[in-house]
XYZ file of C-alpha atoms in Angstrom:
563
model
C 37.472 84.703 17.886
C 34.152 86.512 18.386
C 32.895 88.372 21.462
C 29.244 88.841 22.454
C 28.591 91.681 24.903
C 25.574 92.168 27.176
C 24.717 94.954 29.630
C 23.340 92.922 32.553
C 24.937 90.042 34.427
C 22.637 87.372 35.837
C 25.358 85.830 38.008
C 29.002 86.889 38.079
C 32.155 84.855 37.638
C 34.424 83.315 35.000
C 34.512 79.911 33.349
C 35.547 78.272 30.101
C 34.699 75.042 28.347
C 32.730 73.342 25.578
C 29.247 74.539 24.679
C 26.174 72.327 24.866
C 23.501 73.963 22.712
C 19.898 73.228 23.672
C 17.730 73.105 20.549
C 13.960 72.849 20.773
C 13.172 72.186 17.107
C 11.732 68.760 17.988
C 9.010 70.477 20.038
C 7.565 72.505 17.160
C 3.847 71.875 16.670
C 2.479 70.011 13.660
C 0.506 72.551 11.630
C -2.077 70.411 9.832
C -5.795 71.175 10.137
C -8.376 68.599 11.167
C -11.880 67.734 10.070
C -14.716 68.395 12.519
C -15.267 64.655 13.034
C -11.722 64.382 14.452
C -12.148 67.101 17.095
C -13.063 64.677 19.888
C -9.987 62.572 19.122
C -7.703 65.630 19.359
C -9.343 66.753 22.608
C -8.814 63.255 24.018
C -5.105 63.499 23.061
C -4.846 66.792 24.905
C -6.663 65.420 27.963
C -4.212 62.503 28.065
C -1.280 64.934 27.868
C -2.726 66.958 30.757
C -3.109 63.814 32.879
C 0.490 62.773 32.205
C 1.866 66.266 32.879
C -0.210 66.542 36.059
C 1.200 63.264 37.362
C 4.778 64.393 36.622
C 4.298 67.812 38.216
C 2.612 66.389 41.295
C 5.908 64.662 42.123
C 8.091 67.605 41.097
C 5.964 70.008 43.181
C 7.346 68.304 46.291
C 10.822 69.545 45.354
C 10.146 73.161 44.349
C 7.530 75.906 44.588
C 8.051 76.570 40.873
C 6.656 73.163 39.952
C 3.781 73.664 42.384
C 2.854 76.703 40.279
C 3.219 74.651 37.076
C 1.009 71.953 38.614
C -1.752 74.557 39.013
C -1.111 76.047 35.568
C -1.365 72.775 33.632
C -4.854 72.268 35.088
C -5.954 75.878 34.539
C -9.535 75.905 33.142
C -8.683 78.933 30.982
C -5.824 77.039 29.316
C -8.035 73.992 28.752
C -10.840 76.143 27.317
C -8.432 77.963 24.991
C -6.972 74.744 23.579
C -10.283 72.906 23.143
C -11.910 75.971 21.568
C -9.167 76.164 18.936
C -9.638 72.459 18.225
C -13.424 72.658 17.814
C -13.861 76.166 16.381
C -10.682 76.630 14.317
C -9.976 73.036 13.213
C -6.504 73.059 14.780
C -4.868 69.806 15.824
C -4.074 69.426 19.536
C -0.395 70.398 19.141
C -1.163 73.549 17.150
C -3.990 74.527 19.509
C -1.627 74.162 22.479
C 1.101 76.153 20.709
C -1.213 79.053 19.824
C -3.052 79.196 23.151
C 0.103 79.217 25.259
C 1.643 81.826 22.927
C -1.308 84.105 23.722
C -0.927 83.512 27.464
C 2.843 84.058 27.377
C 2.446 87.275 25.357
C 0.398 88.799 28.188
C 3.275 88.269 30.626
C 5.934 89.255 28.074
C 4.290 92.674 27.644
C 4.467 93.507 31.357
C 7.062 95.973 32.620
C 7.749 94.310 35.958
C 10.805 92.078 35.533
C 9.449 89.282 37.730
C 6.048 89.178 35.997
C 7.672 89.334 32.561
C 9.584 86.158 33.381
C 6.338 84.282 34.131
C 5.936 83.972 30.368
C 8.804 81.480 30.578
C 6.722 79.385 32.996
C 3.889 79.241 30.446
C 6.342 78.109 27.763
C 7.741 75.473 30.123
C 4.259 74.027 30.693
C 3.746 74.133 26.911
C 6.931 72.112 26.345
C 5.929 69.509 28.929
C 2.495 69.043 27.327
C 4.012 69.044 23.821
C 6.430 66.241 24.730
C 3.480 64.179 25.868
C 1.504 64.924 22.688
C 4.511 63.927 20.565
C 5.363 60.848 22.631
C 8.819 62.173 23.551
C 9.834 60.481 26.797
C 13.369 61.823 27.312
C 14.570 65.398 27.650
C 17.738 65.986 25.594
C 19.373 67.536 28.668
C 19.331 64.190 30.463
C 22.153 63.149 28.121
C 24.749 65.565 29.557
C 27.633 63.610 31.105
C 30.564 66.019 30.645
C 31.238 69.488 32.021
C 29.715 72.053 29.650
C 28.503 75.623 29.324
C 24.782 75.443 28.581
C 23.732 77.633 25.654
C 20.044 78.056 24.862
C 17.367 80.453 23.739
C 16.050 80.102 27.294
C 16.098 77.454 30.023
C 13.029 76.501 32.012
C 12.569 74.891 35.441
C 11.755 71.608 33.690
C 14.995 71.841 31.711
C 17.161 72.325 34.769
C 15.325 69.616 36.718
C 16.547 67.117 34.101
C 20.208 68.139 34.257
C 22.882 66.831 36.558
C 24.000 70.313 37.604
C 27.402 68.938 38.638
C 28.209 68.939 34.910
C 27.239 72.597 34.337
C 30.031 75.187 34.254
C 27.759 78.133 33.467
C 24.808 79.404 31.444
C 24.348 81.702 28.444
C 20.892 82.372 26.992
C 19.449 84.642 24.319
C 16.315 85.426 26.314
C 15.575 86.057 29.973
C 16.332 88.722 32.529
C 17.996 88.907 35.919
C 14.861 87.442 37.564
C 14.464 84.571 35.075
C 14.628 80.983 36.300
C 18.085 80.364 34.867
C 19.377 83.544 36.568
C 17.996 82.452 39.929
C 19.407 78.934 39.518
C 22.817 80.339 38.570
C 22.929 82.665 41.578
C 21.814 79.896 43.931
C 24.520 77.578 42.574
C 26.998 80.465 42.301
C 27.657 79.666 38.644
C 28.438 82.366 36.052
C 25.489 83.242 33.810
C 24.628 85.773 31.134
C 21.129 86.321 29.752
C 19.884 88.361 26.813
C 22.922 87.490 24.645
C 21.708 88.389 21.150
C 22.804 86.217 18.205
C 24.116 83.430 20.408
C 22.045 80.612 18.902
C 22.991 81.561 15.338
C 26.729 81.534 15.984
C 27.413 78.921 18.673
C 27.308 75.174 18.002
C 27.670 72.291 20.445
C 31.349 71.544 21.249
C 32.470 75.091 20.348
C 34.948 76.390 22.940
C 33.658 79.339 24.977
C 34.886 81.708 27.645
C 32.074 83.013 29.846
C 33.100 86.293 31.476
C 29.885 86.927 33.382
C 31.413 89.583 35.619
C 32.020 91.833 32.621
C 29.140 90.724 30.379
C 31.138 88.850 27.716
C 30.851 85.523 25.893
C 33.974 84.792 23.835
C 33.635 82.214 21.050
C 36.763 80.335 19.885
C 39.269 82.421 21.932
C 42.960 82.467 21.023
C 45.613 81.009 23.350
C 46.595 84.383 24.828
C 42.964 85.087 25.812
C 42.580 81.600 27.310
C 45.656 82.074 29.520
C 44.461 85.519 30.616
C 41.094 84.115 31.698
C 42.627 81.121 33.451
C 44.419 83.590 35.717
C 41.230 85.633 36.230
C 39.242 82.491 37.023
C 41.757 81.422 39.682
C 41.824 84.898 41.216
C 38.001 84.986 41.305
C 37.868 81.544 42.963
C 40.236 82.660 45.728
C 38.248 85.849 46.323
C 35.012 83.843 46.508
C 36.453 81.546 49.177
C 37.544 84.548 51.210
C 34.017 85.999 51.000
C 32.395 82.691 51.987
C 34.331 82.787 55.242
C 32.552 86.063 56.089
C 29.013 84.685 55.770
C 28.473 84.001 59.458
C 30.587 86.903 60.754
C 28.972 90.164 61.912
C 28.960 93.220 59.638
C 31.168 95.294 61.949
C 33.272 98.198 60.698
C 36.953 98.687 61.476
C 35.998 101.087 64.285
C 33.322 98.890 65.863
C 30.003 99.967 64.294
C 27.753 96.930 63.629
C 24.890 96.896 61.119
C 22.517 94.149 60.013
C 22.934 92.464 56.634
C 19.791 90.490 55.804
C 18.249 88.771 52.775
C 15.221 89.481 50.582
C 13.187 86.327 49.877
C 10.010 85.242 48.106
C 9.372 81.759 49.486
C 10.452 79.153 52.031
C 13.173 77.752 49.761
C 14.799 81.193 49.676
C 14.641 81.397 53.485
C 16.330 78.000 53.844
C 19.100 78.973 51.412
C 19.677 82.295 53.163
C 19.942 80.661 56.590
C 22.262 77.992 55.139
C 24.564 80.834 54.027
C 24.747 82.089 57.596
C 22.367 85.015 57.061
C 20.579 85.595 60.350
C 17.526 87.576 59.309
C 15.070 88.281 56.507
C 14.637 91.987 55.793
C 11.901 91.424 53.214
C 9.606 88.431 52.803
C 7.657 89.171 49.613
C 4.300 87.685 50.566
C 2.760 88.468 47.164
C 4.405 85.396 45.638
C 2.128 83.242 47.823
C -0.800 84.915 46.089
C 0.638 85.002 42.570
C 1.420 81.283 42.364
C -2.020 80.303 43.642
C -5.398 79.712 41.993
C -7.228 81.557 44.793
C -6.539 84.027 47.560
C -4.484 81.914 49.991
C -6.377 81.113 53.160
C -5.284 82.147 56.634
C -4.218 78.563 57.322
C -2.195 78.253 54.091
C -0.345 81.479 54.855
C 0.155 80.637 58.533
C 1.978 77.396 57.669
C 4.421 79.248 55.401
C 5.029 82.181 57.752
C 5.387 79.866 60.768
C 8.046 77.743 59.060
C 9.896 80.873 57.930
C 9.823 82.298 61.471
C 11.144 79.047 62.932
C 14.000 78.986 60.402
C 15.205 82.549 61.076
C 17.771 82.868 63.889
C 16.843 86.540 64.283
C 14.003 88.516 62.704
C 11.592 87.961 59.827
C 10.000 91.045 58.246
C 6.888 90.126 56.262
C 5.622 92.700 53.774
C 1.858 92.541 53.395
C 0.386 91.952 49.949
C 2.143 94.165 47.384
C 0.160 93.513 44.230
C -1.049 95.816 41.452
C 0.979 98.030 39.154
C 1.877 95.357 36.623
C 1.717 92.475 39.114
C -1.626 90.745 38.717
C -3.357 87.659 40.090
C -4.604 84.852 37.810
C -7.865 84.522 39.773
C -8.796 88.191 40.289
C -9.817 90.701 37.619
C -8.206 94.111 37.906
C -9.906 96.950 36.039
C -7.692 98.471 33.307
C -5.855 101.593 34.503
C -4.104 104.302 32.522
C -1.323 104.558 35.114
C -1.227 101.272 37.059
C 1.898 102.270 39.010
C -0.077 105.252 40.303
C -3.247 103.237 40.705
C -4.923 100.591 42.832
C -2.043 98.673 44.331
C -0.334 97.447 47.515
C -1.877 98.768 50.767
C -4.727 100.374 48.797
C -5.895 96.933 47.715
C -5.494 95.475 51.204
C -7.543 98.254 52.795
C -10.320 97.806 50.219
C -10.330 93.990 50.382
C -10.553 93.866 54.163
C -11.349 90.142 54.438
C -8.256 89.301 52.369
C -6.165 91.662 54.513
C -7.493 90.205 57.776
C -6.678 86.653 56.667
C -3.086 87.720 56.033
C -2.704 89.710 59.250
C -4.137 86.872 61.358
C -1.702 84.433 59.701
C 1.271 86.732 60.384
C 0.189 87.317 63.987
C -0.135 83.577 64.607
C 3.331 83.005 63.118
C 4.756 85.605 65.519
C 4.364 83.036 68.316
C 7.140 81.004 66.642
C 9.836 83.636 66.094
C 10.650 87.344 65.938
C 8.224 88.457 63.240
C 7.600 92.031 62.101
C 4.851 93.416 59.852
C 5.590 95.908 57.068
C 2.971 97.810 55.057
C 3.886 98.740 51.444
C 3.125 101.955 49.541
C 1.886 103.982 52.524
C 1.370 107.656 51.621
C -0.651 109.002 54.569
C -1.144 108.624 58.304
C -4.801 107.836 57.568
C -3.744 104.682 55.693
C -1.402 103.649 58.494
C -4.064 104.226 61.156
C -6.668 102.263 59.180
C -4.249 99.352 58.643
C -3.381 99.299 62.353
C -7.063 99.436 63.290
C -7.648 96.262 61.261
C -4.524 94.743 62.848
C -5.905 95.474 66.328
C -9.230 93.851 65.402
C -7.270 90.730 64.400
C -5.340 90.798 67.692
C -8.582 91.015 69.681
C -10.117 88.142 67.705
C -7.105 85.889 68.279
C -7.005 86.747 71.975
C -10.709 85.885 72.267
C -10.015 82.572 70.519
C -7.072 81.871 72.885
C -4.672 81.653 69.924
C -1.043 82.562 70.711
C 0.639 85.567 69.082
C 3.099 88.331 69.970
C 0.926 91.193 71.314
C 3.873 93.593 70.928
C 4.671 92.671 67.312
C 6.564 95.518 65.648
C 4.956 97.321 62.712
C 6.765 99.368 60.070
C 6.263 100.857 56.635
C 8.015 100.776 53.300
C 9.158 104.298 52.492
C 8.866 104.350 48.726
C 6.915 107.475 47.717
C 7.701 111.208 47.779
C 4.659 111.664 50.065
C 6.087 109.352 52.711
C 9.473 111.109 52.530
C 7.923 114.565 52.927
C 5.862 113.367 55.921
C 8.598 111.127 57.327
C 8.917 112.973 60.649
C 5.218 112.346 61.343
C 5.421 108.683 60.341
C 8.425 108.177 62.635
C 6.216 108.884 65.660
C 3.736 106.133 64.703
C 5.822 103.131 63.571
C 8.488 100.832 64.990
C 10.781 100.847 61.942
C 11.247 102.079 58.378
C 12.423 100.124 55.333
C 13.398 102.176 52.302
C 12.188 100.725 49.003
C 14.633 102.371 46.620
C 13.278 100.700 43.474
C 9.944 102.546 43.553
C 11.258 105.536 45.508
C 13.803 106.329 42.789
C 11.175 105.880 40.076
C 8.680 108.202 41.763
C 11.145 110.885 42.879
C 12.745 111.122 39.432
C 9.481 110.602 37.487
C 11.275 107.914 35.469
C 9.631 104.686 34.316
C 12.403 102.159 34.976
C 10.874 99.829 32.366
C 11.160 102.430 29.588
C 14.378 101.749 27.671
C 14.430 105.238 26.128
C 14.882 106.899 29.505
C 16.373 104.025 31.514
C 19.664 105.917 31.881
C 17.825 108.589 33.905
C 16.874 106.003 36.535
C 19.722 106.304 39.025
C 19.555 105.985 42.814
C 22.761 108.045 43.103
C 20.767 111.133 42.013
C 21.142 113.862 44.672
C 17.362 113.974 45.232
C 17.338 110.272 46.097
C 20.471 110.465 48.265
C 19.094 113.452 50.194
C 15.757 111.648 50.649
C 17.548 108.614 52.092
C 19.396 110.866 54.542
C 16.141 112.550 55.610
C 14.453 109.182 56.231
C 17.367 107.861 58.313
C 17.663 111.068 60.340
C 13.911 111.145 61.064
C 13.917 107.527 62.176
C 16.929 107.923 64.445
C 15.481 111.071 66.017
C 12.542 108.932 67.235
C 14.784 106.010 68.187
C 13.631 103.604 65.463
C 15.692 101.467 63.083
C 15.910 102.264 59.388
C 16.590 99.535 56.842
C 16.651 99.300 53.066
C 15.342 96.441 50.950
C 15.649 97.871 47.432
C 18.341 96.828 44.952
C 20.457 99.798 46.081
C 21.133 98.024 49.404
C 23.042 95.295 47.558
C 24.985 97.674 45.289
C 28.644 97.509 46.320
C 29.185 101.052 45.003
C 26.521 102.334 47.417
C 27.602 100.421 50.542
C 29.915 103.096 51.964
C 27.381 105.853 51.238
C 24.546 104.017 53.010
C 26.786 103.047 55.919
C 27.895 106.665 56.317
C 24.321 107.959 56.165
C 23.562 105.729 59.154
C 21.546 102.888 57.622
C 20.911 100.226 60.288
C 19.944 97.303 58.090
C 20.932 96.308 54.545
C 18.609 93.719 52.947
C 19.344 92.227 49.521
C 19.510 89.027 47.481
C 21.268 86.347 49.518
C 24.124 86.070 47.019
C 25.151 89.706 47.538
C 25.400 89.611 51.341
C 28.980 88.337 51.682
C 30.335 91.044 49.376
C 28.503 93.835 51.232
C 29.691 92.423 54.569
C 33.246 92.403 53.246
C 33.034 96.087 52.285
C 31.538 97.061 55.654
C 34.118 95.048 57.630
C 36.942 96.804 55.766
C 35.549 100.321 56.177
C 35.854 102.866 58.977
C 32.403 104.136 59.989
C 33.797 107.589 60.803
C 35.406 107.856 57.362
C 32.222 106.572 55.722
C 30.309 109.354 57.535
C 32.745 111.936 56.158
C 32.317 110.579 52.636
C 28.512 110.467 52.921
C 28.491 114.017 54.268
C 30.201 115.198 51.088
C 28.021 113.056 48.805
C 24.778 114.362 50.285
C 25.758 117.960 49.405
C 26.666 117.106 45.790
C 24.795 118.880 42.994
C 24.881 116.144 40.340
C 24.629 112.372 40.087
C 28.129 112.182 38.637
C 29.497 114.258 41.505
C 27.989 111.787 44.002
C 29.625 108.907 42.139
C 32.971 110.707 41.904
C 33.027 111.331 45.673
C 32.338 107.650 46.363
C 34.894 106.581 43.766
C 37.569 108.691 45.488
C 36.783 106.959 48.790
C 37.258 103.499 47.262
C 40.490 104.526 45.565
């Protein structure tokens, strides 16, 4: 018996069964060099592979936004130029040229700190695999041969991999690579299957048909467990299944405390598919629509019409409100079609609202699209990374220009659309009382707020332990934001990861948070905690926590409440 331990869970739960190990050795590139006279032949091979991959992805794009992005990527002129240049200038055969070019592209994403952008390297590798299969004449993906229930074990799993699997046969996932925002993590959470990523040494030790226990809730993969361990986990699996069913029953119920206080529990989404899944779960509103993904998956700045269609459909799907965050790009989130100048400190640089205010035509196209969508549902606008009233006033001035244009064109929109800001910088916290007089709502972005307040780079492993939203400075900032908002009669929400942290739920409830917005999969659990908590007692607990001197003291106070 051997146990692998990882720190982060991609999707919780327990399962056990036989392993199916995905090996990609058959997709390794041939390494021979070519003579110059053969360059045209190799380029023709690559062109044929691109045509075949394009045809496949054109169909798959109808089923998922991920494949729509791959469809654009496989036709990327930069990719084509890189491959053909290696064929003509470096005498590489088409397979080797593809391998080396995509490795360079993937390395750019792999080096980024932002978890989402880092995972885009996996998309490049997926496109590479699709093209390589075509170059090698491989017509069937090995995963199509799965006909029994298995735990999938791989170095990584791509969208193309999972599109070829009958997911009814998958018990869970374990991969050596990937993070909590990787494709396999998202798939696992959507399907509510246990999954662990970043399991080092897995591929060396595990073989197909080995018996595994996947304890994703506690970050363990157990290889060849003994009978006592198997029986223990059978009981845990059954207990987890019962608890899950109980939580599912809460999905469409209101988040009302034992003493009658009701708060909103909404979902964070990045595309229409996410909206549909959230609504299917019984979630009534979207607390954060990350509009930047519309830009990041594209080959150009999306037009007003392209954005309008997406926002309109999202608004029509939402039973209650849809909060759209305007373009939040920069930092380490880039666009494939726009060149950002190198910056020493990109997280303190040209990003988010700063970009929108400088690229006014791009900003206007987005605002007009959002305004038009507001005729189809309860839509709100949220500006990211605001640090001054001047920025807010300038953004609203542009918004008013857009309103006047649409009115002159007799295009329908909500003239009273609500406008709010993300509170995610120390500057916005210190000026929060002033901001509260000029907006309709606040949404606290704890991911960046914690990073900036504590001066901790959350991507730096050496100091990652210092990044903690339970730090007294962060907790006191949250209280100040909520109090300032309520004093002016406006709602205060939270759309950072902290909102979905079950250990923080009582604290945030007690501080008076009006809206919790998180990944759709976390909503039922947070609702369950809220529905089993007294608001008055939560206020007492939060009152103690907000006066604590240390992070551990905050956690101890909350731990006592739960116990």
